[in-house]
Amino acid sequence: MPHGGAADYAASMSFSPRARVHLQNIVANWRTIASLVSQSEAGAVVKANAYGHGVAPVARALHAAGCKTFFVAYVDEGVELRNAIGAEATILAFNGAEPGDADLIRTHQITPVLNALPAIREWLKLSDTPSYAVHVDTGMNRLGVRMEDVPELEDLTASGPPVHVMSHLVDSDDRSRAINAEQLARFKDAASHFPHAHTSFANTGGCFMGQDYGFDIVRPGIGLYGGGPPLPDGIELKPGMTLEAPILTVQSVQPGETVGYGATYTFDTPRTLATVALGYGDGFLRAAGNKGIASLGGIVCPIVGRVSMDLITIDVTQAADLAMPGAFAQFIGAEILLEEQARRAGTVGYELVTGLGHRVRRIYD
């Protein structure tokens, strides 16, 4: 039975938006992506609260399924993750650490990814130097030791080499771009200077490019949650969450009337509207006004007017028999795919899910 009926109204007990987080789907996506690079270990990127899905439940589900290596951005995220999943996993923090973090790093067994020669020099001055990883910049020009500095890096770390060497693809969204192969060649060169280190290069899009990009460990992120670049032929990912919002009111409007702040949408025919409890105060993008869509029972209902802080109005004319106060409209899920909604708002799935705030109740199944 599709969501959106009277039973949903009775069960909701609250006129607030909710995200049904599908842990089994996330695990299934992890396994699907892993199958594309089967000679590599499949890690999981769970930074930014597991891309808005909830780091503790997501990481526990992945760990129970066999995932042993996790990636976060900040040391504090690593501490939270360690407390959630226990000692039997490797955790790497992309944004590195300062020497003052060393005790925290040791206590919680976090591997910081160091991104510049000065940071590495300072880290190596520590007594009982904690294990660390190194990011090599193969073309992103964002973080990492530059390629021309790799020989110096090798000399600097000779007595205390990194346990992990990684880089990051510039445009794995477009698998046809020559820069992918150029970066691959650079990373192979850089990694050859550290033969005993684990190597990692592929994000979700990199995994879609096959085993050549896999190295020792792959780092799928957005793909775990059902988003990311176009899928390879024959591959299907499932939604990591279903974002739903309850209808508060239903009303009819006539030609010439407008809706919402700024009167940005004028009706030219009689329409039925539903106002739902979701807005940019919940992290749903204001840019989706007059562009985004919702679904009631699989029927597409356009967003009309601006997205306001707490409310969105949708045109439910084609789904009028399903539109009633308390029924839930879907904004992300099997009926409204994450990247399709993001595209309509002029952004990417990453921003849409990571921005969802605490007012959106997470329900785990």
mmCIF file of N, CA, C and O in Angstrom, residues 269-316:
data_model
loop_
_atom_site.group_PDB
_atom_site.id
_atom_site.type_symbol
_atom_site.label_atom_id
_atom_site.label_comp_id
_atom_site.label_asym_id
_atom_site.label_seq_id
_atom_site.Cartn_x
_atom_site.Cartn_y
_atom_site.Cartn_z
ATOM 1 N N THR A 269 -5.949 27.815 -14.245
ATOM 2 C CA THR A 269 -7.120 26.939 -14.219
ATOM 3 C C THR A 269 -7.453 26.640 -12.757
ATOM 4 O O THR A 269 -6.604 26.805 -11.876
ATOM 5 N N PRO A 270 -8.648 26.185 -12.459
ATOM 6 C CA PRO A 270 -8.950 25.785 -11.077
ATOM 7 C C PRO A 270 -8.044 24.629 -10.655
ATOM 8 O O PRO A 270 -7.837 23.677 -11.417
ATOM 9 N N ARG A 271 -7.494 24.715 -9.450
ATOM 10 C CA ARG A 271 -6.576 23.683 -8.959
ATOM 11 C C ARG A 271 -6.888 23.345 -7.517
ATOM 12 O O ARG A 271 -7.504 24.126 -6.787
ATOM 13 N N THR A 272 -6.444 22.154 -7.105
ATOM 14 C CA THR A 272 -6.517 21.749 -5.701
ATOM 15 C C THR A 272 -5.108 21.752 -5.128
ATOM 16 O O THR A 272 -4.189 21.159 -5.711
ATOM 17 N N LEU A 273 -4.938 22.425 -3.986
ATOM 18 C CA LEU A 273 -3.622 22.569 -3.370
ATOM 19 C C LEU A 273 -3.588 21.896 -2.008
ATOM 20 O O LEU A 273 -4.600 21.836 -1.303
ATOM 21 N N ALA A 274 -2.425 21.402 -1.652
ATOM 22 C CA ALA A 274 -2.182 20.895 -0.301
ATOM 23 C C ALA A 274 -0.947 21.593 0.253
ATOM 24 O O ALA A 274 0.058 21.734 -0.448
ATOM 25 N N THR A 275 -1.030 22.034 1.481
ATOM 26 C CA THR A 275 0.112 22.632 2.159
ATOM 27 C C THR A 275 0.670 21.618 3.140
ATOM 28 O O THR A 275 -0.069 21.048 3.959
ATOM 29 N N VAL A 276 1.984 21.347 3.046
ATOM 30 C CA VAL A 276 2.628 20.302 3.841
ATOM 31 C C VAL A 276 3.643 20.903 4.805
ATOM 32 O O VAL A 276 4.172 21.992 4.593
ATOM 33 N N ALA A 277 3.918 20.151 5.859
ATOM 34 C CA ALA A 277 4.826 20.597 6.923
ATOM 35 C C ALA A 277 6.263 20.214 6.586
ATOM 36 O O ALA A 277 6.789 19.190 7.026
ATOM 37 N N LEU A 278 6.889 21.021 5.753
ATOM 38 C CA LEU A 278 8.288 20.846 5.383
ATOM 39 C C LEU A 278 8.754 22.166 4.786
ATOM 40 O O LEU A 278 7.996 22.820 4.050
ATOM 41 N N GLY A 279 9.976 22.572 5.085
ATOM 42 C CA GLY A 279 10.472 23.823 4.536
ATOM 43 C C GLY A 279 11.971 23.923 4.667
ATOM 44 O O GLY A 279 12.657 22.974 5.075
ATOM 45 N N TYR A 280 12.497 25.104 4.331
ATOM 46 C CA TYR A 280 13.949 25.245 4.411
ATOM 47 C C TYR A 280 14.454 25.250 5.839
ATOM 48 O O TYR A 280 15.635 24.987 6.091
ATOM 49 N N GLY A 281 13.571 25.477 6.821
ATOM 50 C CA GLY A 281 13.954 25.311 8.223
ATOM 51 C C GLY A 281 14.235 23.863 8.579
ATOM 52 O O GLY A 281 14.875 23.585 9.600
ATOM 53 N N ASP A 282 13.762 22.947 7.744
ATOM 54 C CA ASP A 282 14.034 21.515 7.922
ATOM 55 C C ASP A 282 15.188 21.050 7.039
ATOM 56 O O ASP A 282 15.557 19.883 7.069
ATOM 57 N N GLY A 283 15.709 21.973 6.219
ATOM 58 C CA GLY A 283 16.796 21.636 5.325
ATOM 59 C C GLY A 283 16.379 21.355 3.898
ATOM 60 O O GLY A 283 17.230 21.087 3.047
ATOM 61 N N PHE A 284 15.077 21.404 3.617
ATOM 62 C CA PHE A 284 14.649 21.230 2.233
ATOM 63 C C PHE A 284 14.901 22.547 1.496
ATOM 64 O O PHE A 284 14.560 23.616 1.992
ATOM 65 N N LEU A 285 15.447 22.472 0.307
ATOM 66 C CA LEU A 285 16.021 23.645 -0.329
ATOM 67 C C LEU A 285 14.972 24.640 -0.814
ATOM 68 O O LEU A 285 14.004 24.273 -1.490
ATOM 69 N N ARG A 286 15.193 25.910 -0.497
ATOM 70 C CA ARG A 286 14.317 26.983 -0.975
ATOM 71 C C ARG A 286 14.334 27.043 -2.499
ATOM 72 O O ARG A 286 13.340 27.440 -3.126
ATOM 73 N N ALA A 287 15.460 26.646 -3.093
ATOM 74 C CA ALA A 287 15.586 26.681 -4.544
ATOM 75 C C ALA A 287 14.610 25.740 -5.247
ATOM 76 O O ALA A 287 14.424 25.837 -6.462
ATOM 77 N N ALA A 288 13.957 24.848 -4.501
ATOM 78 C CA ALA A 288 12.999 23.917 -5.114
ATOM 79 C C ALA A 288 11.646 24.564 -5.388
ATOM 80 O O ALA A 288 10.776 23.938 -5.998
ATOM 81 N N GLY A 289 11.452 25.802 -4.934
ATOM 82 C CA GLY A 289 10.192 26.478 -5.191
ATOM 83 C C GLY A 289 9.883 26.560 -6.679
ATOM 84 O O GLY A 289 10.748 26.920 -7.491
ATOM 85 N N ASN A 290 8.663 26.191 -7.068
ATOM 86 C CA ASN A 290 8.192 26.210 -8.457
ATOM 87 C C ASN A 290 8.984 25.258 -9.368
ATOM 88 O O ASN A 290 8.834 25.325 -10.588
ATOM 89 N N LYS A 291 9.814 24.396 -8.786
ATOM 90 C CA LYS A 291 10.630 23.488 -9.591
ATOM 91 C C LYS A 291 10.567 22.041 -9.090
ATOM 92 O O LYS A 291 10.573 21.111 -9.883
ATOM 93 N N GLY A 292 10.567 21.868 -7.782
ATOM 94 C CA GLY A 292 10.576 20.536 -7.216
ATOM 95 C C GLY A 292 9.232 19.840 -7.340
ATOM 96 O O GLY A 292 8.236 20.422 -7.803
ATOM 97 N N ILE A 293 9.212 18.593 -6.896
ATOM 98 C CA ILE A 293 7.991 17.796 -6.988
ATOM 99 C C ILE A 293 7.826 16.969 -5.719
ATOM 100 O O ILE A 293 8.767 16.746 -4.968
ATOM 101 N N ALA A 294 6.604 16.543 -5.502
ATOM 102 C CA ALA A 294 6.273 15.581 -4.460
ATOM 103 C C ALA A 294 5.479 14.457 -5.111
ATOM 104 O O ALA A 294 5.177 14.499 -6.312
ATOM 105 N N SER A 295 5.163 13.444 -4.317
ATOM 106 C CA SER A 295 4.360 12.333 -4.828
ATOM 107 C C SER A 295 3.326 11.944 -3.793
ATOM 108 O O SER A 295 3.627 11.853 -2.598
ATOM 109 N N LEU A 296 2.117 11.709 -4.245
ATOM 110 C CA LEU A 296 1.061 11.121 -3.433
ATOM 111 C C LEU A 296 0.630 9.830 -4.114
ATOM 112 O O LEU A 296 0.079 9.857 -5.221
ATOM 113 N N GLY A 297 0.931 8.695 -3.478
ATOM 114 C CA GLY A 297 0.553 7.414 -4.062
ATOM 115 C C GLY A 297 1.098 7.186 -5.446
ATOM 116 O O GLY A 297 0.464 6.532 -6.279
ATOM 117 N N GLY A 298 2.294 7.739 -5.739
ATOM 118 C CA GLY A 298 2.900 7.571 -7.048
ATOM 119 C C GLY A 298 2.482 8.599 -8.064
ATOM 120 O O GLY A 298 2.959 8.578 -9.209
ATOM 121 N N ILE A 299 1.616 9.520 -7.691
ATOM 122 C CA ILE A 299 1.175 10.589 -8.592
ATOM 123 C C ILE A 299 2.019 11.832 -8.316
ATOM 124 O O ILE A 299 2.087 12.310 -7.175
ATOM 125 N N VAL A 300 2.660 12.352 -9.354
ATOM 126 C CA VAL A 300 3.550 13.506 -9.191
ATOM 127 C C VAL A 300 2.720 14.764 -8.951
ATOM 128 O O VAL A 300 1.753 15.042 -9.667
ATOM 129 N N CYS A 301 3.137 15.512 -7.926
ATOM 130 C CA CYS A 301 2.455 16.742 -7.535
ATOM 131 C C CYS A 301 3.489 17.863 -7.497
ATOM 132 O O CYS A 301 4.369 17.873 -6.621
ATOM 133 N N PRO A 302 3.442 18.820 -8.406
ATOM 134 C CA PRO A 302 4.467 19.862 -8.466
ATOM 135 C C PRO A 302 4.416 20.786 -7.244
ATOM 136 O O PRO A 302 3.341 21.073 -6.697
ATOM 137 N N ILE A 303 5.580 21.249 -6.828
ATOM 138 C CA ILE A 303 5.657 22.327 -5.841
ATOM 139 C C ILE A 303 5.274 23.619 -6.537
ATOM 140 O O ILE A 303 5.799 23.952 -7.607
ATOM 141 N N VAL A 304 4.335 24.345 -5.952
ATOM 142 C CA VAL A 304 3.905 25.622 -6.525
ATOM 143 C C VAL A 304 4.184 26.736 -5.507
ATOM 144 O O VAL A 304 3.911 26.588 -4.316
ATOM 145 N N GLY A 305 4.749 27.807 -5.985
ATOM 146 C CA GLY A 305 5.131 28.895 -5.096
ATOM 147 C C GLY A 305 6.455 28.604 -4.412
ATOM 148 O O GLY A 305 7.115 27.590 -4.661
ATOM 149 N N ARG A 306 6.829 29.517 -3.556
ATOM 150 C CA ARG A 306 8.107 29.400 -2.868
ATOM 151 C C ARG A 306 8.070 28.358 -1.757
ATOM 152 O O ARG A 306 7.025 28.130 -1.135
ATOM 153 N N VAL A 307 9.219 27.748 -1.522
ATOM 154 C CA VAL A 307 9.414 26.958 -0.306
ATOM 155 C C VAL A 307 9.666 27.952 0.823
ATOM 156 O O VAL A 307 10.580 28.771 0.741
ATOM 157 N N SER A 308 8.855 27.895 1.870
ATOM 158 C CA SER A 308 9.064 28.788 3.006
ATOM 159 C C SER A 308 9.717 28.019 4.152
ATOM 160 O O SER A 308 10.090 26.861 4.006
ATOM 161 N N MET A 309 9.893 28.667 5.291
ATOM 162 C CA MET A 309 10.672 28.051 6.359
ATOM 163 C C MET A 309 10.076 26.742 6.853
ATOM 164 O O MET A 309 10.802 25.765 7.096
ATOM 165 N N ASP A 310 8.752 26.697 6.968
ATOM 166 C CA ASP A 310 8.093 25.534 7.571
ATOM 167 C C ASP A 310 7.081 24.870 6.664
ATOM 168 O O ASP A 310 6.508 23.843 7.055
ATOM 169 N N LEU A 311 6.847 25.416 5.479
ATOM 170 C CA LEU A 311 5.723 24.965 4.659
ATOM 171 C C LEU A 311 6.094 24.916 3.179
ATOM 172 O O LEU A 311 6.892 25.723 2.693
ATOM 173 N N ILE A 312 5.457 23.973 2.491
ATOM 174 C CA ILE A 312 5.514 23.876 1.034
ATOM 175 C C ILE A 312 4.090 23.628 0.549
ATOM 176 O O ILE A 312 3.341 22.867 1.172
ATOM 177 N N THR A 313 3.731 24.251 -0.557
ATOM 178 C CA THR A 313 2.427 24.000 -1.171
ATOM 179 C C THR A 313 2.640 23.192 -2.446
ATOM 180 O O THR A 313 3.514 23.506 -3.255
ATOM 181 N N ILE A 314 1.841 22.138 -2.612
ATOM 182 C CA ILE A 314 1.932 21.294 -3.794
ATOM 183 C C ILE A 314 0.580 21.252 -4.488
ATOM 184 O O ILE A 314 -0.473 21.391 -3.854
ATOM 185 N N ASP A 315 0.626 21.073 -5.791
ATOM 186 C CA ASP A 315 -0.583 20.974 -6.600
ATOM 187 C C ASP A 315 -1.013 19.504 -6.633
ATOM 188 O O ASP A 315 -0.345 18.664 -7.236
ATOM 189 N N VAL A 316 -2.105 19.205 -5.942
ATOM 190 C CA VAL A 316 -2.570 17.814 -5.817
ATOM 191 C C VAL A 316 -3.804 17.551 -6.669
ATOM 192 O O VAL A 316 -4.537 16.594 -6.431
#
